[in-house]
Tab-separated table of C-alpha atoms in Angstrom:
chain	number	residue	atom	x	y	z
A	1	MET	CA	-12.062	-13.877	5.235
A	2	ASP	CA	-9.661	-16.969	4.034
A	3	ARG	CA	-6.769	-16.739	3.146
A	4	THR	CA	-7.322	-17.261	-1.088
A	5	ALA	CA	-9.851	-13.898	-0.618
A	6	GLN	CA	-7.759	-11.676	1.082
A	7	LEU	CA	-4.626	-12.703	-2.180
A	8	THR	CA	-8.086	-11.651	-4.235
A	9	ALA	CA	-8.948	-8.531	-2.372
A	10	ARG	CA	-8.177	-4.667	-3.052
A	11	HIS	CA	-5.365	-3.484	-1.106
A	12	GLY	CA	-4.118	0.133	-1.400
A	13	GLY	CA	-1.339	-0.477	1.673
A	14	HIS	CA	2.104	-2.241	1.825
A	15	THR	CA	1.619	-3.774	5.706
A	16	ALA	CA	0.552	-7.313	4.875
A	17	PRO	CA	2.910	-9.109	2.589
A	18	ALA	CA	0.179	-11.615	1.195
A	19	VAL	CA	-3.007	-9.046	0.778
A	20	ALA	CA	-2.777	-8.373	-3.422
A	21	TYR	CA	-1.975	-5.382	-4.948
A	22	ASP	CA	-4.177	-4.013	-7.798
A	23	PRO	CA	-5.596	-6.691	-8.840
A	24	PRO	CA	-8.562	-6.360	-11.342
A	25	SER	CA	-11.955	-4.691	-9.470
A	26	ALA	CA	-13.601	-8.145	-10.322
A	27	PRO	CA	-11.152	-10.641	-9.894
A	28	ASP	CA	-11.733	-12.853	-12.725
A	29	PRO	CA	-12.335	-16.744	-11.412
A	30	LEU	CA	-8.766	-17.730	-13.085
A	31	HIS	CA	-7.353	-15.013	-11.896
A	32	VAL	CA	-8.856	-16.532	-8.330
A	33	ARG	CA	-8.065	-19.469	-8.926
A	34	ALA	CA	-3.845	-18.625	-10.243
A	35	ALA	CA	-4.128	-16.928	-7.136
A	36	ARG	CA	-4.611	-19.767	-4.741
A	37	VAL	CA	-2.424	-22.592	-6.511
A	38	LEU	CA	0.545	-19.703	-4.991
A	39	GLU	CA	-1.407	-19.828	-1.612
A	40	ASP	CA	-1.346	-23.386	-1.202
A	41	ASN	CA	1.833	-24.174	-2.255
A	42	TRP	CA	3.861	-21.383	-0.288
A	43	THR	CA	5.479	-22.362	2.533
A	44	GLY	CA	6.323	-19.304	4.489
A	45	GLY	CA	9.731	-18.139	2.921
A	46	SER	CA	9.110	-19.476	-1.021
A	47	THR	CA	6.400	-21.440	-3.000
A	48	VAL	CA	7.081	-25.167	-4.022
A	49	PRO	CA	6.018	-26.284	-7.613
A	50	SER	CA	3.896	-28.978	-6.495
A	51	ARG	CA	3.555	-30.266	-2.893
A	52	GLY	CA	3.772	-33.518	-3.850
A	53	LEU	CA	6.628	-34.260	-6.784
A	54	TYR	CA	8.703	-31.022	-6.282
A	55	PRO	CA	8.321	-30.333	-2.172
A	56	HIS	CA	11.442	-27.560	-2.048
A	57	GLN	CA	12.007	-24.155	-3.642
A	58	TRP	CA	13.632	-23.763	-7.281
A	59	SER	CA	15.622	-21.650	-8.311
A	60	TRP	CA	14.018	-20.728	-12.102
A	61	ASP	CA	10.804	-22.033	-10.297
A	62	SER	CA	10.568	-19.428	-7.971
A	63	ALA	CA	12.133	-16.672	-10.414
A	64	PHE	CA	8.712	-17.072	-12.791
A	65	ILE	CA	6.489	-17.295	-9.710
A	66	ALA	CA	8.168	-13.862	-8.760
A	67	VAL	CA	6.820	-12.575	-11.628
A	68	GLY	CA	3.444	-13.497	-11.186
A	69	LEU	CA	3.420	-12.801	-7.636
A	70	ARG	CA	4.412	-9.662	-7.755
A	71	HIS	CA	0.677	-9.151	-9.684
A	72	ILE	CA	-0.942	-9.932	-6.236
A	73	SER	CA	1.806	-9.119	-3.402
A	74	PRO	CA	4.475	-7.042	-4.292
A	75	SER	CA	6.232	-8.057	-1.019
A	76	ARG	CA	6.112	-11.907	-1.565
A	77	ALA	CA	7.634	-12.014	-4.760
A	78	GLN	CA	10.716	-10.129	-3.246
A	79	THR	CA	10.407	-12.353	-0.418
A	80	GLU	CA	10.524	-15.375	-3.095
A	81	LEU	CA	13.459	-14.180	-4.703
A	82	GLU	CA	14.881	-13.146	-1.341
A	83	THR	CA	15.170	-17.052	0.139
A	84	LEU	CA	16.548	-18.331	-2.391
A	85	LEU	CA	19.700	-15.853	-3.351
A	86	ASP	CA	20.256	-16.005	0.939
A	87	ALA	CA	21.357	-19.928	-0.387
A	88	GLN	CA	23.648	-18.045	-2.802
A	89	TRP	CA	27.425	-19.903	-2.789
A	90	GLY	CA	30.786	-18.350	-2.227
A	91	ASP	CA	31.491	-18.586	-5.745
A	92	GLY	CA	28.421	-16.898	-7.017
A	93	ARG	CA	26.914	-19.770	-8.152
A	94	ILE	CA	22.064	-19.869	-7.150
A	95	PRO	CA	21.755	-23.134	-6.315
A	96	HIS	CA	18.860	-24.840	-8.502
A	97	ILE	CA	17.482	-26.491	-5.021
A	98	VAL	CA	17.188	-25.087	-1.857
A	99	PHE	CA	15.996	-28.089	0.244
A	100	ASN	CA	13.068	-27.725	3.117
A	101	PRO	CA	14.795	-29.675	6.018
A	102	SER	CA	10.939	-30.334	7.664
A	103	VAL	CA	10.241	-32.638	4.443
A	104	PRO	CA	11.903	-36.372	4.599
A	105	LEU	CA	14.621	-37.399	2.777
A	106	ASP	CA	12.817	-40.149	0.927
A	107	ALA	CA	10.092	-37.270	-0.629
A	108	TYR	CA	12.494	-36.567	-3.253
A	109	PHE	CA	15.567	-37.624	-4.964
A	110	PRO	CA	18.743	-37.061	-5.139
A	111	SER	CA	18.014	-35.853	-1.806
A	112	PRO	CA	20.214	-33.153	0.925
A	113	ASP	CA	22.299	-36.132	1.628
A	114	PHE	CA	23.367	-37.159	-2.068
A	115	TRP	CA	24.558	-33.488	-2.982
A	116	ARG	CA	26.774	-33.074	0.222
A	117	SER	CA	26.637	-29.801	-0.049
A	118	SER	CA	28.208	-27.923	2.951
A	119	THR	CA	30.865	-30.437	3.191
A	120	ALA	CA	31.535	-31.617	-0.588
A	121	GLY	CA	30.933	-27.806	-1.329
A	122	ARG	CA	32.948	-26.362	1.275
A	123	ALA	CA	35.951	-25.252	-1.226
A	124	ALA	CA	32.784	-23.752	-3.654
A	125	GLY	CA	31.617	-21.605	-0.591
A	126	ALA	CA	28.194	-23.226	0.507
A	127	PRO	CA	26.176	-21.954	2.925
A	128	ARG	CA	26.550	-23.861	6.423
A	129	THR	CA	23.212	-22.851	7.360
A	130	VAL	CA	21.255	-24.418	4.597
A	131	GLN	CA	20.908	-27.304	2.255
A	132	THR	CA	21.266	-27.235	-1.471
A	133	SER	CA	22.218	-28.798	-4.489
A	134	GLY	CA	25.023	-28.132	-6.206
A	135	ILE	CA	24.351	-27.362	-10.005
A	136	VAL	CA	22.342	-23.941	-11.212
A	137	GLN	CA	19.418	-23.465	-13.736
A	138	PRO	CA	18.684	-20.718	-15.989
A	139	PRO	CA	19.416	-17.065	-15.508
A	140	VAL	CA	16.200	-15.512	-14.878
A	141	HIS	CA	16.229	-14.374	-11.603
A	142	ALA	CA	17.655	-9.924	-12.300
A	143	LEU	CA	14.502	-9.850	-15.180
A	144	ALA	CA	12.395	-11.599	-12.574
A	145	ALA	CA	13.792	-8.758	-9.829
A	146	TRP	CA	13.470	-6.169	-11.893
A	147	LEU	CA	10.000	-6.798	-12.934
A	148	VAL	CA	8.400	-7.132	-9.318
A	149	HIS	CA	10.450	-4.061	-8.672
A	150	CYS	CA	8.595	-2.199	-10.844
A	151	ALA	CA	5.226	-3.639	-10.269
A	152	ASP	CA	5.643	-1.253	-6.601
A	153	PRO	CA	8.604	1.133	-6.687
A	154	GLY	CA	7.683	2.840	-3.513
A	155	LEU	CA	7.615	-0.434	-1.749
A	156	SER	CA	10.733	-1.782	-3.038
A	157	ARG	CA	12.638	1.603	-2.515
A	158	ALA	CA	11.581	1.562	1.602
A	159	ARG	CA	12.534	-2.076	1.550
A	160	GLY	CA	15.553	-1.662	-0.186
A	161	PHE	CA	14.950	-4.598	-2.000
A	162	LEU	CA	17.247	-3.676	-5.436
A	163	ALA	CA	19.819	-2.649	-3.262
A	164	ARG	CA	20.760	-6.036	-1.442
A	165	ALA	CA	19.687	-8.380	-4.780
A	166	TYR	CA	21.866	-5.978	-6.894
A	167	PRO	CA	25.565	-7.571	-5.845
A	168	ARG	CA	24.069	-11.039	-5.281
A	169	LEU	CA	22.617	-11.080	-8.991
A	170	ALA	CA	25.735	-9.423	-9.807
A	171	ALA	CA	27.914	-12.303	-7.934
A	172	TRP	CA	25.777	-14.758	-9.828
A	173	HIS	CA	26.347	-13.264	-13.351
A	174	ARG	CA	30.432	-13.088	-12.666
A	175	TYR	CA	29.797	-16.961	-12.159
A	176	LEU	CA	28.138	-17.870	-15.167
A	177	LEU	CA	30.539	-15.330	-17.891
A	178	HIS	CA	34.205	-16.649	-16.266
A	179	ARG	CA	33.476	-20.063	-14.679
A	180	ARG	CA	30.888	-21.528	-17.005
A	181	ASP	CA	32.749	-20.244	-20.308
A	182	LEU	CA	33.671	-23.636	-21.033
A	183	GLY	CA	34.040	-23.142	-24.795
A	184	GLY	CA	36.387	-19.726	-24.647
A	185	GLY	CA	33.357	-18.182	-26.912
A	186	GLY	CA	32.085	-15.800	-24.167
A	187	LEU	CA	29.237	-18.171	-23.893
A	188	ALA	CA	28.196	-19.938	-20.718
A	189	SER	CA	27.801	-23.827	-20.392
A	190	VAL	CA	26.062	-25.963	-18.499
A	191	VAL	CA	27.311	-29.017	-17.151
A	192	HIS	CA	23.961	-31.004	-16.064
A	193	PRO	CA	20.659	-31.515	-18.269
A	194	TRP	CA	19.145	-30.191	-15.140
A	195	GLU	CA	20.825	-27.095	-15.063
A	196	GLN	CA	19.579	-26.218	-18.385
A	197	GLY	CA	15.724	-27.040	-16.929
A	198	MET	CA	14.873	-28.896	-20.061
A	199	ASP	CA	15.891	-32.255	-18.802
A	200	ASN	CA	15.254	-35.239	-21.209
A	201	SER	CA	15.204	-32.841	-24.363
A	202	PRO	CA	16.684	-34.817	-27.929
A	203	CYS	CA	19.309	-31.842	-27.413
A	204	TRP	CA	21.059	-33.860	-25.116
A	205	ASP	CA	20.869	-37.069	-26.593
A	206	ALA	CA	24.086	-37.705	-28.188
A	207	PRO	CA	26.614	-35.222	-25.697
A	208	LEU	CA	24.585	-37.705	-23.163
A	209	SER	CA	25.324	-40.947	-24.852
A	210	ARG	CA	28.998	-40.595	-23.590
A	211	VAL	CA	27.316	-40.599	-19.671
A	212	ALA	CA	27.973	-44.580	-18.326
A	213	PRO	CA	24.585	-44.401	-15.912
A	214	ALA	CA	24.752	-45.069	-12.220
A	215	PRO	CA	23.479	-48.599	-11.800
A	216	ALA	CA	19.782	-48.662	-11.230
A	217	ARG	CA	20.409	-50.273	-7.851
A	218	SER	CA	21.757	-47.243	-6.789
A	219	PHE	CA	18.962	-44.996	-6.271
A	220	ARG	CA	15.381	-44.444	-5.837
A	221	ARG	CA	13.448	-42.360	-8.262
A	222	ALA	CA	10.806	-41.202	-6.094
A	223	ASP	CA	9.202	-38.576	-9.471
A	224	LEU	CA	7.702	-42.235	-10.052
A	225	ASP	CA	5.508	-41.895	-6.926
A	226	HIS	CA	3.661	-38.769	-7.920
A	227	GLY	CA	4.148	-38.699	-11.819
A	228	ALA	CA	2.982	-41.962	-14.591
A	229	PRO	CA	6.230	-43.330	-16.183
A	230	GLN	CA	5.374	-42.782	-19.711
A	231	ASP	CA	5.424	-38.646	-18.928
A	232	ARG	CA	8.947	-38.856	-16.938
A	233	PRO	CA	12.560	-39.372	-18.510
A	234	THR	CA	13.202	-42.898	-18.678
A	235	ASP	CA	15.235	-44.989	-16.073
A	236	LEU	CA	18.699	-44.653	-18.438
A	237	ASP	CA	18.062	-41.089	-18.806
A	238	TYR	CA	17.572	-40.627	-14.587
A	239	GLY	CA	20.590	-43.142	-14.539
A	240	ARG	CA	23.005	-40.924	-16.620
A	241	TYR	CA	21.714	-37.727	-14.554
A	242	VAL	CA	22.877	-39.526	-11.461
A	243	ARG	CA	26.218	-40.268	-12.845
A	244	LEU	CA	26.835	-36.080	-13.570
A	245	ALA	CA	25.766	-35.402	-10.483
A	246	ALA	CA	27.584	-37.532	-8.380
A	247	ASP	CA	30.424	-37.269	-10.629
A	248	TYR	CA	30.390	-33.063	-10.167
A	249	ARG	CA	30.014	-33.503	-6.672
A	250	ASP	CA	33.133	-35.789	-6.190
A	251	ARG	CA	35.377	-32.917	-7.710
A	252	ALA	CA	33.886	-30.478	-4.622
A	253	TYR	CA	31.926	-28.779	-7.197
A	254	ALA	CA	34.650	-27.572	-9.207
A	255	ASP	CA	33.867	-26.580	-12.972
A	256	GLY	CA	35.242	-27.591	-16.852
A	257	ALA	CA	36.283	-31.271	-16.018
A	258	GLY	CA	32.920	-33.270	-16.588
A	259	ALA	CA	31.808	-35.364	-19.524
A	260	PHE	CA	28.874	-33.078	-20.611
A	261	ALA	CA	29.445	-29.189	-21.300
A	262	VAL	CA	26.766	-27.778	-23.654
A	263	GLU	CA	26.214	-24.064	-24.426
A	264	ASP	CA	22.431	-23.775	-24.468
A	265	PRO	CA	20.306	-21.119	-26.334
A	266	ALA	CA	18.154	-20.601	-24.019
A	267	PHE	CA	20.195	-20.126	-20.880
A	268	ASN	CA	22.093	-17.441	-22.805
A	269	ALA	CA	18.983	-15.629	-24.038
A	270	LEU	CA	18.054	-15.593	-20.490
A	271	LEU	CA	21.992	-14.688	-19.227
A	272	ILE	CA	21.718	-11.343	-21.832
A	273	ALA	CA	17.571	-10.651	-20.900
A	274	SER	CA	19.059	-10.330	-16.943
A	275	GLU	CA	21.909	-8.812	-18.026
A	276	HIS	CA	19.969	-5.750	-19.598
A	277	ALA	CA	17.827	-6.382	-15.978
A	278	LEU	CA	20.779	-5.554	-13.718
A	279	ALA	CA	21.341	-2.392	-16.434
A	280	ARG	CA	18.200	-1.251	-14.934
A	281	ILE	CA	18.920	-1.897	-11.867
A	282	ALA	CA	21.867	-0.508	-11.854
A	283	ARG	CA	20.132	2.653	-12.978
A	284	GLU	CA	17.836	2.772	-10.550
A	285	LEU	CA	20.568	2.691	-7.583
A	286	GLY	CA	21.988	5.697	-9.344
A	287	ALA	CA	25.223	4.090	-11.207
A	288	THR	CA	25.411	3.932	-14.812
A	289	GLY	CA	24.354	0.813	-16.574
A	290	THR	CA	26.647	1.331	-20.067
A	291	ALA	CA	28.507	-1.806	-19.622
A	292	ARG	CA	26.329	-4.079	-18.827
A	293	HIS	CA	23.715	-3.274	-21.716
A	294	ALA	CA	27.293	-3.322	-23.679
A	295	ARG	CA	28.062	-6.800	-22.302
A	296	ALA	CA	24.472	-7.605	-23.240
A	297	GLU	CA	24.635	-6.655	-27.179
A	298	ARG	CA	28.193	-8.639	-27.045
A	299	LEU	CA	26.616	-11.749	-25.482
A	300	THR	CA	24.072	-11.905	-28.307
A	301	ALA	CA	26.710	-11.144	-31.104
A	302	ALA	CA	28.077	-13.880	-29.556
A	303	LEU	CA	24.836	-16.339	-28.905
A	304	ILE	CA	24.822	-15.411	-33.322
A	305	GLU	CA	27.938	-16.087	-34.171
A	306	ARG	CA	28.174	-19.592	-32.332
A	307	LEU	CA	24.789	-21.142	-31.757
A	308	TRP	CA	22.736	-19.501	-35.113
A	309	ASP	CA	21.576	-21.808	-38.084
A	310	PRO	CA	20.060	-19.808	-41.111
A	311	ALA	CA	19.733	-23.007	-42.809
A	312	GLU	CA	17.206	-24.262	-39.962
A	313	GLY	CA	16.080	-20.810	-39.264
A	314	ILE	CA	16.689	-21.607	-35.146
A	315	PHE	CA	19.347	-21.687	-32.433
A	316	LEU	CA	21.560	-25.073	-32.456
A	317	CYS	CA	23.095	-25.974	-28.726
A	318	ARG	CA	26.744	-26.779	-29.252
A	319	ASP	CA	28.248	-29.608	-27.553
A	320	VAL	CA	31.494	-28.177	-26.143
A	321	ARG	CA	33.321	-31.137	-25.983
A	322	THR	CA	33.302	-32.063	-29.349
A	323	GLY	CA	32.884	-28.462	-30.561
A	324	ARG	CA	29.799	-29.097	-33.022
A	325	PRO	CA	26.527	-28.139	-33.124
A	326	ILE	CA	24.086	-30.729	-32.137
A	327	PRO	CA	21.473	-31.137	-34.973
A	328	GLU	CA	18.170	-30.612	-33.316
A	329	ARG	CA	15.413	-28.360	-33.075
A	330	GLY	CA	14.219	-27.778	-29.003
A	331	VAL	CA	11.796	-24.431	-28.207
A	332	SER	CA	15.212	-23.828	-26.273
A	333	GLY	CA	16.420	-22.168	-30.065
A	334	LEU	CA	13.518	-20.330	-30.292
A	335	VAL	CA	13.749	-18.458	-26.604
A	336	PRO	CA	16.016	-16.099	-28.240
A	337	LEU	CA	13.241	-14.198	-29.758
A	338	LEU	CA	12.906	-12.041	-26.305
A	339	LEU	CA	16.164	-10.647	-26.857
A	340	PRO	CA	15.427	-7.301	-28.768
A	341	ASP	CA	19.277	-6.731	-30.491
A	342	LEU	CA	18.620	-9.615	-32.718
A	343	PRO	CA	19.269	-8.947	-36.216
A	344	ARG	CA	16.011	-8.281	-38.452
A	345	ALA	CA	16.599	-11.648	-40.009
A	346	VAL	CA	16.708	-13.664	-37.292
A	347	ALA	CA	14.065	-12.765	-35.926
A	348	ALA	CA	11.972	-13.127	-39.220
A	349	ALA	CA	13.211	-16.694	-39.271
A	350	LEU	CA	13.046	-18.117	-35.350
A	351	VAL	CA	8.985	-16.646	-36.205
A	352	ARG	CA	8.613	-18.393	-39.403
A	353	THR	CA	10.484	-21.967	-37.722
A	354	LEU	CA	7.724	-21.379	-34.933
A	355	ARG	CA	4.867	-21.380	-37.465
A	356	GLY	CA	6.521	-24.060	-39.795
A	357	PRO	CA	5.908	-27.596	-39.630
A	358	HIS	CA	8.118	-28.231	-37.004
A	359	PHE	CA	6.567	-26.671	-34.100
A	360	GLY	CA	3.187	-25.811	-35.728
A	361	LEU	CA	2.075	-22.798	-34.087
A	362	GLY	CA	-1.225	-21.401	-35.106
A	363	ALA	CA	-1.213	-24.704	-37.692
A	364	GLY	CA	-1.473	-27.467	-35.925
A	365	THR	CA	-0.777	-27.063	-31.868
A	366	ARG	CA	-2.068	-24.874	-29.602
A	367	LEU	CA	0.420	-24.200	-27.464
A	368	VAL	CA	4.724	-24.226	-28.167
A	369	PRO	CA	5.750	-27.795	-28.141
A	370	SER	CA	9.481	-28.632	-26.281
A	371	TYR	CA	10.836	-30.347	-29.625
A	372	ASP	CA	10.382	-30.875	-33.197
A	373	LEU	CA	7.479	-32.210	-34.055
A	374	LEU	CA	8.876	-34.164	-36.935
A	375	GLY	CA	11.933	-35.380	-35.003
A	376	GLU	CA	12.369	-38.803	-34.390
A	377	ALA	CA	12.257	-38.598	-30.570
A	378	PHE	CA	9.072	-36.807	-30.259
A	379	ASP	CA	6.663	-37.911	-27.795
A	380	PRO	CA	3.533	-35.587	-27.364
A	381	HIS	CA	3.560	-36.777	-23.550
A	382	ARG	CA	7.401	-37.599	-22.090
A	383	TYR	CA	8.289	-34.362	-20.385
A	384	TRP	CA	10.752	-32.137	-22.720
A	385	ARG	CA	10.440	-34.769	-25.480
A	386	GLY	CA	7.282	-33.044	-27.220
A	387	PRO	CA	4.878	-31.565	-24.619
A	388	ALA	CA	4.420	-27.774	-24.317
A	389	TRP	CA	5.507	-26.152	-21.208
A	390	PHE	CA	4.089	-22.973	-19.821
A	391	ASN	CA	7.134	-20.947	-19.013
A	392	THR	CA	8.520	-21.194	-22.486
A	393	CYS	CA	5.297	-20.507	-23.898
A	394	TRP	CA	4.943	-17.171	-21.817
A	395	LEU	CA	8.974	-16.440	-23.342
A	396	VAL	CA	8.206	-17.173	-26.529
A	397	GLU	CA	4.646	-14.917	-26.319
A	398	ARG	CA	7.056	-11.853	-24.900
A	399	GLY	CA	9.587	-12.407	-27.630
A	400	LEU	CA	6.717	-11.993	-30.210
A	401	ARG	CA	5.696	-8.379	-28.613
A	402	VAL	CA	9.571	-7.711	-28.630
A	403	HIS	CA	9.372	-7.980	-32.265
A	404	GLY	CA	6.106	-6.725	-33.302
A	405	GLU	CA	4.161	-10.307	-34.020
A	406	ARG	CA	1.167	-9.178	-32.066
A	407	GLU	CA	-1.421	-11.132	-33.563
A	408	THR	CA	0.587	-14.163	-33.020
A	409	ALA	CA	1.317	-13.038	-29.115
A	410	ASP	CA	-2.384	-12.484	-28.822
A	411	ALA	CA	-3.243	-15.979	-30.185
A	412	LEU	CA	-0.693	-17.905	-27.996
A	413	ARG	CA	-1.897	-15.428	-24.888
A	414	ASP	CA	-5.290	-16.685	-25.530
A	415	ALA	CA	-4.244	-20.533	-25.965
A	416	ALA	CA	-2.301	-20.331	-22.522
A	417	LEU	CA	-5.108	-18.546	-20.363
A	418	ARG	CA	-7.433	-21.546	-21.788
A	419	THR	CA	-5.455	-23.963	-21.508
A	420	ALA	CA	-4.349	-23.657	-17.853
A	421	ASP	CA	-7.601	-23.547	-16.921
A	422	ALA	CA	-8.840	-26.175	-18.742
A	423	THR	CA	-5.851	-28.534	-16.757
A	424	GLY	CA	-5.761	-27.099	-13.548
A	425	PHE	CA	-2.806	-25.755	-14.284
A	426	ALA	CA	-0.915	-28.190	-15.671
A	427	GLU	CA	2.654	-28.708	-15.663
A	428	TYR	CA	2.823	-29.817	-18.646
A	429	VAL	CA	0.597	-30.553	-21.531
A	430	ASP	CA	0.340	-32.374	-24.882
A	431	PRO	CA	0.822	-29.580	-27.729
A	432	TYR	CA	-2.008	-30.870	-29.710
A	433	THR	CA	-5.174	-32.088	-27.379
A	434	GLY	CA	-3.571	-29.511	-24.237
A	435	GLU	CA	-4.403	-33.001	-22.755
A	436	ALA	CA	-2.411	-32.247	-18.758
A	437	CYS	CA	0.791	-34.123	-17.591
A	438	GLY	CA	2.731	-33.943	-15.029
A	439	ALA	CA	1.499	-32.572	-11.558
A	440	LEU	CA	-1.665	-30.307	-11.716
A	441	GLY	CA	-1.612	-27.003	-9.734
A	442	PHE	CA	1.828	-26.040	-10.958
A	443	GLY	CA	3.360	-22.920	-9.461
A	444	TRP	CA	5.069	-20.702	-12.675
A	445	THR	CA	1.817	-21.950	-14.703
A	446	ALA	CA	-0.198	-20.057	-12.703
A	447	ALA	CA	1.964	-17.572	-11.319
A	448	LEU	CA	2.272	-16.824	-15.680
A	449	THR	CA	-1.312	-17.380	-15.755
A	450	LEU	CA	-1.408	-14.718	-13.672
A	451	ASP	CA	1.295	-12.543	-15.581
A	452	LEU	CA	-0.772	-12.782	-19.152
A	453	LEU	CA	-4.273	-11.923	-17.596
A	454	HIS	CA	-2.461	-8.709	-16.284
A	455	GLU	CA	-1.414	-7.827	-20.048
A	456	PRO	CA	-3.883	-6.191	-21.793
A	457	LEU	CA	-5.002	-7.945	-25.240
A	458	GLY	CA	-3.190	-6.630	-28.538
A	459	HIS	CA	-0.064	-5.174	-25.820
A	460	ALA	CA	2.930	-4.598	-28.554
A	461	GLY	CA	5.387	-4.961	-25.676
A	462	PRO	CA	8.277	-3.396	-25.135
A	463	PRO	CA	9.737	-0.628	-27.880
A	464	THR	CA	12.544	-1.779	-30.054
A	465	GLY	CA	15.886	-2.289	-27.478
A	466	ALA	CA	14.413	-2.387	-24.160
A	467	GLY	CA	13.718	-6.350	-24.188
A	468	MET	CA	12.007	-7.644	-21.607
A	469	SER	CA	13.615	-5.248	-18.667
A	470	GLY	CA	12.577	-1.969	-19.478
A	471	GLY	CA	13.387	0.808	-21.093
A	472	HIS	CA	17.363	1.767	-21.597
A	473	ASP	CA	16.703	5.242	-19.669
A	474	GLY	CA	16.337	3.018	-16.354
A	475	ALA	CA	12.791	4.365	-15.835
A	476	PRO	CA	10.835	1.738	-13.520
A	477	GLN	CA	8.281	0.645	-16.032
A	478	ASP	CA	6.676	-2.433	-16.003
A	479	VAL	CA	7.072	-4.382	-18.399
A	480	LYS	CA	5.096	-7.677	-18.074
A	481	GLY	CA	7.593	-9.088	-19.469
A	482	GLY	CA	11.972	-29.067	-15.058
A	483	ASP	CA	13.208	-32.234	-14.004
A	484	ARG	CA	14.647	-30.354	-11.529
A	485	GLY	CA	17.089	-32.884	-10.353
């Protein structure tokens, strides 16, 4: 039996970490192909997003990949998250890249010799035994850890998975809630577009315009060896990314002084969802999760107060340096739909915006575009300036179920599965035609395909108040729940 066959074979025990966990009795061909992508991208301790374009471990990729891996190997899903958490810095941050030392330096830029984590990051507690970047990515990790636990609670408890992960995840949230509250309103700020994960979104154009780009001769774009230039960020954008990252490195990764600081709705919505998940993890470990649920509710209120625009029917980013909202509609502004405590009127407005002319779901687009279809900067192929991405579609699909929009969620699920199948698990796609863009055999596309395949059609999602991460009583129920720099 080959490795892929092992991944899709029924197995009742827990001794073989790569063997499937309770797959369908006759695996769907799409299930088999998705499992094969994850097997091909596995390095022994983590899963790369793409062998060619992204040959290291990325933070939020690993979280999404673990959500899918739990359906074929809960133990490997645990290992995925544990490998990432092993690279956590002393100040609590989880770096957005953990570098594989066997990969040549020129295979990816910015490479470890650019970030200099073990020297420039020394004051912030960067690990000495592994090289990482110095910025972060969206905090979906606690949510992923809870869902992985729910896939096989017995295995998780036997391995002490949550007991080891909880203090690290709590430290990660403390870092974001305290060190990154740069606007003073309770929300976390990102200090680089790569941190939010939607690198060249038009939402960043205004704050990035203040940044003088690094000279083109000072870096080489390895991404263009693997992706079409018309699908990737421009050289001007990249020069600004490099300047921001170098300035942050040269300040020893101290927060608060950079030219770029933005409160983003998706980043904070994922922090809130993960706070609810941490509450459930605490309950599983015998503590109370009340304070964390209360914190998540306060953060939801702050998100609405600071970033909700009722006239536009969407959450907007806020430029911390100017104190003003950024008047661009991105998919980031729809992601808070996954939060259970949104007022009914806010959730209903988000659904109208999703179906309306700016995103066109069900009327003109197959999947949720990353940017306003009517925006001046819309481009159906250029990275986060219009193409649809599978992770944000998955988040929106979850949010639709949370708020009872079952029919729309079912249609989005079906479209995502058909598009993943037709494109060979593409990194992202044209939102109108479904044409593949970027890398094929992409990690989180395959993983989230597995998660959607394990969801019964018509599934209503969690009950009101449970969000993405289980019931308030903490019971381990299984809710199915870039440029990367």
